[in-house]
Amino acid sequence: MADRADAIPILGGTGALGYGLAMRWAAAGVPVVIGSRAADRAAEAAERVRSSVANADVDGAVNEEAVRRGPIAFLTVPFRAQSETLNNLREALEPDQLLVDCTVPMAAAVSGRATRSLGVWQGSAAQQAQEMVPDGVSVISALHTVSAPVLADLGAGLDEDVLVCGDRRADKARVAALVERIEGLRCVNAGTLEMARIVEQLTPMLISVNTRYKTHAGIRLTGLPEGDHWA
């Protein structure tokens, strides 16, 4: 069982994005804890990953237990579940943790169209999350443009950028180091957490493009410096 020093908690990890991330990190040899509201669903998802990835170090737990298992947790729930999940985690999150918010305010969360975004009073789902987490917990925004089905298909290659937003460069670099354990993903410093309001809007746009072209296109920025692009 992975300890708090090296496991990646994926809150809402039984969903499409969380499960895809669990598959990729497990394949890269990274310990993962899949979180869910229901312990049995988390355990079932963890078993599915272990059956697909040899020697995978993957556990399942309720979200409140999973979040305590690693210093950087990824929130991959649908937008409609974001507030409830964060309320339930208030006593479990610790002041030194980073919470990577991957939620997207799309109309599909309220039975609308997935190609239409929703307005958020704070400006973005990530900014809303920052208001809800306990003092000392920092929110980073990332992974809004990576296809969940492609992540879950270990035979599919990845070659795209992940736009990372947050108010502290060092925090973004820590998140980038984990994301880039997934082969084919390159993290790009996209600015402060306020920029999440722009990045989150790329998801419904990509859904529209991918529906039209029947593909799973991602984002790739050109002209970035070679080598340590995070410097």
mmCIF file of C-alpha atoms in Angstrom:
data_model
loop_
_atom_site.group_PDB
_atom_site.id
_atom_site.type_symbol
_atom_site.label_atom_id
_atom_site.label_comp_id
_atom_site.label_asym_id
_atom_site.label_seq_id
_atom_site.Cartn_x
_atom_site.Cartn_y
_atom_site.Cartn_z
ATOM 1 C CA MET A 1 0.000 0.000 0.000
ATOM 2 C CA ALA A 2 1.402 3.407 -0.978
ATOM 3 C CA ASP A 3 2.013 5.913 1.805
ATOM 4 C CA ARG A 4 1.376 9.640 1.893
ATOM 5 C CA ALA A 5 4.810 10.470 0.584
ATOM 6 C CA ASP A 6 4.395 9.049 -2.886
ATOM 7 C CA ALA A 7 0.790 8.183 -3.744
ATOM 8 C CA ILE A 8 -1.417 10.263 -6.057
ATOM 9 C CA PRO A 9 -4.998 10.570 -4.779
ATOM 10 C CA ILE A 10 -7.496 10.846 -7.648
ATOM 11 C CA LEU A 11 -10.765 12.113 -6.178
ATOM 12 C CA GLY A 12 -13.660 10.996 -8.315
ATOM 13 C CA GLY A 13 -11.296 8.495 -9.877
ATOM 14 C CA THR A 14 -14.104 6.161 -10.949
ATOM 15 C CA GLY A 15 -15.126 8.661 -13.632
ATOM 16 C CA ALA A 16 -13.715 8.764 -17.147
ATOM 17 C CA LEU A 17 -10.902 11.288 -16.617
ATOM 18 C CA GLY A 18 -9.858 9.991 -13.209
ATOM 19 C CA TYR A 19 -9.818 6.387 -14.376
ATOM 20 C CA GLY A 20 -7.778 7.305 -17.454
ATOM 21 C CA LEU A 21 -5.223 9.111 -15.294
ATOM 22 C CA ALA A 22 -5.059 6.126 -12.944
ATOM 23 C CA MET A 23 -4.336 3.834 -15.885
ATOM 24 C CA ARG A 24 -1.542 6.029 -17.231
ATOM 25 C CA TRP A 25 0.142 6.660 -13.881
ATOM 26 C CA ALA A 26 -0.111 2.993 -12.943
ATOM 27 C CA ALA A 27 1.521 2.060 -16.257
ATOM 28 C CA ALA A 28 4.313 4.530 -15.440
ATOM 29 C CA GLY A 29 4.899 2.846 -12.083
ATOM 30 C CA VAL A 30 3.384 5.635 -9.991
ATOM 31 C CA PRO A 31 1.333 4.611 -6.901
ATOM 32 C CA VAL A 32 -2.288 5.751 -7.145
ATOM 33 C CA VAL A 33 -5.264 5.881 -4.788
ATOM 34 C CA ILE A 34 -8.626 6.025 -6.556
ATOM 35 C CA GLY A 35 -11.183 7.940 -4.514
ATOM 36 C CA SER A 36 -14.960 7.778 -4.713
ATOM 37 C CA ARG A 37 -18.005 8.578 -2.591
ATOM 38 C CA ALA A 38 -18.518 4.807 -2.317
ATOM 39 C CA ALA A 39 -15.726 2.523 -1.126
ATOM 40 C CA ASP A 40 -16.961 -0.416 -3.208
ATOM 41 C CA ARG A 41 -16.881 1.610 -6.421
ATOM 42 C CA ALA A 42 -13.355 2.787 -5.659
ATOM 43 C CA ALA A 43 -12.214 -0.773 -4.945
ATOM 44 C CA GLU A 44 -13.810 -2.041 -8.163
ATOM 45 C CA ALA A 45 -12.089 0.648 -10.248
ATOM 46 C CA ALA A 46 -8.737 -0.107 -8.595
ATOM 47 C CA GLU A 47 -9.166 -3.794 -9.392
ATOM 48 C CA ARG A 48 -9.915 -2.986 -13.040
ATOM 49 C CA VAL A 49 -6.676 -1.001 -13.274
ATOM 50 C CA ARG A 50 -4.696 -3.804 -11.643
ATOM 51 C CA SER A 51 -6.174 -6.316 -14.072
ATOM 52 C CA SER A 52 -5.074 -4.157 -17.013
ATOM 53 C CA VAL A 53 -1.645 -3.015 -15.808
ATOM 54 C CA ALA A 54 0.894 -5.539 -14.565
ATOM 55 C CA ASN A 55 2.279 -4.778 -11.092
ATOM 56 C CA ALA A 56 0.089 -1.696 -10.740
ATOM 57 C CA ASP A 57 0.235 -0.102 -7.270
ATOM 58 C CA VAL A 58 -3.377 1.063 -7.088
ATOM 59 C CA ASP A 59 -5.720 1.212 -4.095
ATOM 60 C CA GLY A 60 -9.336 2.288 -3.748
ATOM 61 C CA ALA A 61 -10.840 4.313 -0.898
ATOM 62 C CA VAL A 62 -13.543 6.828 -0.111
ATOM 63 C CA ASN A 63 -12.513 10.356 -1.090
ATOM 64 C CA GLU A 64 -11.946 11.482 2.494
ATOM 65 C CA GLU A 65 -9.466 8.659 3.057
ATOM 66 C CA ALA A 66 -7.877 8.856 -0.387
ATOM 67 C CA VAL A 67 -7.021 12.564 -0.114
ATOM 68 C CA ARG A 68 -4.900 11.892 2.977
ATOM 69 C CA ARG A 69 -2.667 9.516 1.042
ATOM 70 C CA GLY A 70 -0.688 12.034 -0.984
ATOM 71 C CA PRO A 71 0.497 15.653 -0.894
ATOM 72 C CA ILE A 72 -0.926 16.468 -4.346
ATOM 73 C CA ALA A 73 -4.522 15.379 -4.996
ATOM 74 C CA PHE A 74 -6.389 15.540 -8.308
ATOM 75 C CA LEU A 75 -10.088 16.454 -8.321
ATOM 76 C CA THR A 76 -11.713 14.837 -11.367
ATOM 77 C CA VAL A 77 -15.415 14.931 -10.480
ATOM 78 C CA PRO A 78 -18.071 16.452 -12.764
ATOM 79 C CA PHE A 79 -18.712 20.143 -12.105
ATOM 80 C CA ARG A 80 -22.099 19.409 -10.557
ATOM 81 C CA ALA A 81 -20.332 17.385 -7.848
ATOM 82 C CA GLN A 82 -17.470 19.791 -7.189
ATOM 83 C CA SER A 83 -19.032 21.785 -4.344
ATOM 84 C CA GLU A 84 -20.399 18.744 -2.512
ATOM 85 C CA THR A 85 -17.099 16.892 -2.824
ATOM 86 C CA LEU A 86 -15.073 19.835 -1.517
ATOM 87 C CA ASN A 87 -17.472 20.351 1.385
ATOM 88 C CA ASN A 88 -17.006 16.702 2.337
ATOM 89 C CA LEU A 89 -13.229 17.085 2.160
ATOM 90 C CA ARG A 90 -12.889 20.142 4.383
ATOM 91 C CA GLU A 91 -11.812 18.108 7.410
ATOM 92 C CA ALA A 92 -9.565 15.814 5.362
ATOM 93 C CA LEU A 93 -7.527 18.318 3.351
ATOM 94 C CA GLU A 94 -4.359 19.514 5.069
ATOM 95 C CA PRO A 95 -2.785 23.002 4.918
ATOM 96 C CA ASP A 96 0.308 21.851 3.019
ATOM 97 C CA GLN A 97 -1.569 20.045 0.244
ATOM 98 C CA LEU A 98 -2.053 20.981 -3.386
ATOM 99 C CA LEU A 99 -5.425 20.304 -5.004
ATOM 100 C CA VAL A 100 -5.371 20.026 -8.783
ATOM 101 C CA ASP A 101 -8.809 20.970 -10.057
ATOM 102 C CA CYS A 102 -9.709 19.317 -13.365
ATOM 103 C CA THR A 103 -13.418 20.145 -13.360
ATOM 104 C CA VAL A 104 -15.059 22.037 -16.206
ATOM 105 C CA PRO A 105 -18.238 24.141 -15.857
ATOM 106 C CA MET A 106 -20.133 22.715 -18.827
ATOM 107 C CA ALA A 107 -23.871 22.697 -19.440
ATOM 108 C CA ALA A 108 -23.735 18.899 -19.621
ATOM 109 C CA ALA A 109 -23.437 18.978 -15.816
ATOM 110 C CA VAL A 110 -27.077 20.150 -15.682
ATOM 111 C CA SER A 111 -28.408 18.035 -18.555
ATOM 112 C CA GLY A 112 -27.425 20.584 -21.168
ATOM 113 C CA ARG A 113 -25.064 20.498 -24.126
ATOM 114 C CA ALA A 114 -21.441 19.514 -23.554
ATOM 115 C CA THR A 115 -20.350 22.140 -26.072
ATOM 116 C CA ARG A 116 -21.777 24.985 -23.971
ATOM 117 C CA SER A 117 -20.022 26.414 -20.919
ATOM 118 C CA LEU A 118 -21.587 27.624 -17.692
ATOM 119 C CA GLY A 119 -20.854 30.907 -15.963
ATOM 120 C CA VAL A 120 -19.195 30.673 -12.553
ATOM 121 C CA TRP A 121 -19.504 33.599 -10.150
ATOM 122 C CA GLN A 122 -15.836 33.343 -9.118
ATOM 123 C CA GLY A 123 -14.727 33.272 -12.766
ATOM 124 C CA SER A 124 -13.792 29.595 -13.076
ATOM 125 C CA ALA A 125 -14.299 26.238 -11.419
ATOM 126 C CA ALA A 126 -10.724 26.407 -10.126
ATOM 127 C CA GLN A 127 -11.281 29.788 -8.503
ATOM 128 C CA GLN A 128 -14.461 28.463 -6.925
ATOM 129 C CA ALA A 129 -12.478 25.529 -5.562
ATOM 130 C CA GLN A 130 -9.855 27.891 -4.093
ATOM 131 C CA GLU A 131 -12.593 29.687 -2.179
ATOM 132 C CA MET A 132 -13.915 26.411 -0.792
ATOM 133 C CA VAL A 133 -10.752 24.628 0.349
ATOM 134 C CA PRO A 134 -9.341 25.192 3.864
ATOM 135 C CA ASP A 135 -6.724 27.876 4.465
ATOM 136 C CA GLY A 136 -3.270 26.752 3.411
ATOM 137 C CA VAL A 137 -4.466 24.474 0.601
ATOM 138 C CA SER A 138 -3.485 25.759 -2.842
ATOM 139 C CA VAL A 139 -5.499 25.004 -5.961
ATOM 140 C CA ILE A 140 -3.869 24.370 -9.333
ATOM 141 C CA SER A 141 -5.861 24.097 -12.560
ATOM 142 C CA ALA A 142 -4.831 21.480 -15.143
ATOM 143 C CA LEU A 143 -5.771 18.593 -17.466
ATOM 144 C CA HIS A 144 -8.804 20.168 -19.123
ATOM 145 C CA THR A 145 -7.829 19.380 -22.706
ATOM 146 C CA VAL A 146 -6.664 15.763 -22.492
ATOM 147 C CA SER A 147 -9.124 13.166 -23.769
ATOM 148 C CA ALA A 148 -10.308 10.723 -21.100
ATOM 149 C CA PRO A 149 -10.856 7.851 -23.603
ATOM 150 C CA VAL A 150 -7.324 8.304 -24.968
ATOM 151 C CA LEU A 151 -5.874 8.262 -21.453
ATOM 152 C CA ALA A 152 -7.677 5.015 -20.668
ATOM 153 C CA ASP A 153 -6.416 3.380 -23.876
ATOM 154 C CA LEU A 154 -2.806 2.475 -23.100
ATOM 155 C CA GLY A 155 -2.254 1.589 -26.741
ATOM 156 C CA ALA A 156 -3.005 5.158 -27.836
ATOM 157 C CA GLY A 157 -0.093 7.579 -28.069
ATOM 158 C CA LEU A 158 -0.174 11.025 -26.501
ATOM 159 C CA ASP A 159 1.547 14.103 -27.916
ATOM 160 C CA GLU A 160 0.004 17.232 -26.444
ATOM 161 C CA ASP A 161 0.365 20.025 -23.932
ATOM 162 C CA VAL A 162 -1.294 20.448 -20.558
ATOM 163 C CA LEU A 163 -1.959 24.064 -19.610
ATOM 164 C CA VAL A 164 -1.278 24.575 -15.907
ATOM 165 C CA CYS A 165 -2.625 27.598 -14.018
ATOM 166 C CA GLY A 166 -1.828 28.608 -10.448
ATOM 167 C CA ASP A 167 -0.616 31.473 -8.310
ATOM 168 C CA ARG A 168 2.719 29.961 -7.239
ATOM 169 C CA ARG A 169 5.263 28.842 -9.803
ATOM 170 C CA ALA A 170 6.796 26.259 -7.453
ATOM 171 C CA ASP A 171 3.391 24.611 -6.936
ATOM 172 C CA LYS A 172 2.790 24.431 -10.679
ATOM 173 C CA ALA A 173 6.207 22.865 -11.180
ATOM 174 C CA ARG A 174 5.402 20.138 -8.632
ATOM 175 C CA VAL A 175 2.164 19.329 -10.432
ATOM 176 C CA ALA A 176 3.920 19.374 -13.803
ATOM 177 C CA ALA A 177 6.447 16.823 -12.579
ATOM 178 C CA LEU A 178 3.623 14.379 -11.825
ATOM 179 C CA VAL A 179 1.677 15.019 -15.018
ATOM 180 C CA GLU A 180 4.786 14.557 -17.126
ATOM 181 C CA ARG A 181 5.263 11.080 -15.684
ATOM 182 C CA ILE A 182 2.633 10.274 -18.320
ATOM 183 C CA GLU A 183 4.528 9.791 -21.583
ATOM 184 C CA GLY A 184 3.509 12.241 -24.290
ATOM 185 C CA LEU A 185 2.211 15.006 -22.015
ATOM 186 C CA ARG A 186 4.126 18.278 -21.717
ATOM 187 C CA CYS A 187 3.094 20.876 -19.150
ATOM 188 C CA VAL A 188 3.050 24.573 -19.988
ATOM 189 C CA ASN A 189 2.927 27.367 -17.422
ATOM 190 C CA ALA A 190 -0.276 29.151 -18.465
ATOM 191 C CA GLY A 191 -0.227 31.828 -15.781
ATOM 192 C CA THR A 192 -2.088 32.571 -12.571
ATOM 193 C CA LEU A 193 -5.187 30.762 -11.365
ATOM 194 C CA GLU A 194 -7.255 33.526 -12.949
ATOM 195 C CA MET A 195 -6.252 32.169 -16.360
ATOM 196 C CA ALA A 196 -8.235 29.005 -15.575
ATOM 197 C CA ARG A 197 -11.366 30.838 -16.704
ATOM 198 C CA ILE A 198 -9.890 30.823 -20.216
ATOM 199 C CA VAL A 199 -8.383 27.330 -20.158
ATOM 200 C CA GLU A 200 -11.590 25.721 -18.892
ATOM 201 C CA GLN A 201 -13.433 27.131 -21.895
ATOM 202 C CA LEU A 202 -11.205 25.114 -24.221
ATOM 203 C CA THR A 203 -12.901 21.872 -23.162
ATOM 204 C CA PRO A 204 -16.327 22.517 -24.732
ATOM 205 C CA MET A 205 -14.558 23.898 -27.816
ATOM 206 C CA LEU A 206 -12.506 20.698 -28.157
ATOM 207 C CA ILE A 207 -15.616 18.580 -27.654
ATOM 208 C CA SER A 208 -17.231 20.447 -30.549
ATOM 209 C CA VAL A 209 -14.169 19.931 -32.770
ATOM 210 C CA ASN A 210 -13.784 16.275 -31.839
ATOM 211 C CA THR A 211 -17.462 15.568 -32.432
ATOM 212 C CA ARG A 212 -17.257 17.165 -35.870
ATOM 213 C CA TYR A 213 -14.066 15.367 -36.891
ATOM 214 C CA LYS A 214 -14.768 12.147 -34.977
ATOM 215 C CA THR A 215 -11.388 12.211 -33.231
ATOM 216 C CA HIS A 216 -9.741 13.058 -29.888
ATOM 217 C CA ALA A 217 -7.671 16.137 -30.697
ATOM 218 C CA GLY A 218 -5.701 17.901 -27.961
ATOM 219 C CA ILE A 219 -3.744 21.136 -27.617
ATOM 220 C CA ARG A 220 -0.149 21.688 -28.733
ATOM 221 C CA LEU A 221 1.658 25.040 -28.458
ATOM 222 C CA THR A 222 4.401 25.900 -30.920
ATOM 223 C CA GLY A 223 7.518 28.037 -30.559
ATOM 224 C CA LEU A 224 8.300 27.172 -26.930
ATOM 225 C CA PRO A 225 11.998 26.943 -25.996
ATOM 226 C CA GLU A 226 13.675 23.561 -26.068
ATOM 227 C CA GLY A 227 14.994 21.917 -22.917
ATOM 228 C CA ASP A 228 13.621 23.065 -19.580
ATOM 229 C CA HIS A 229 10.469 24.724 -20.865
ATOM 230 C CA TRP A 230 9.281 25.256 -17.284
ATOM 231 C CA ALA A 231 12.237 27.567 -16.441
#
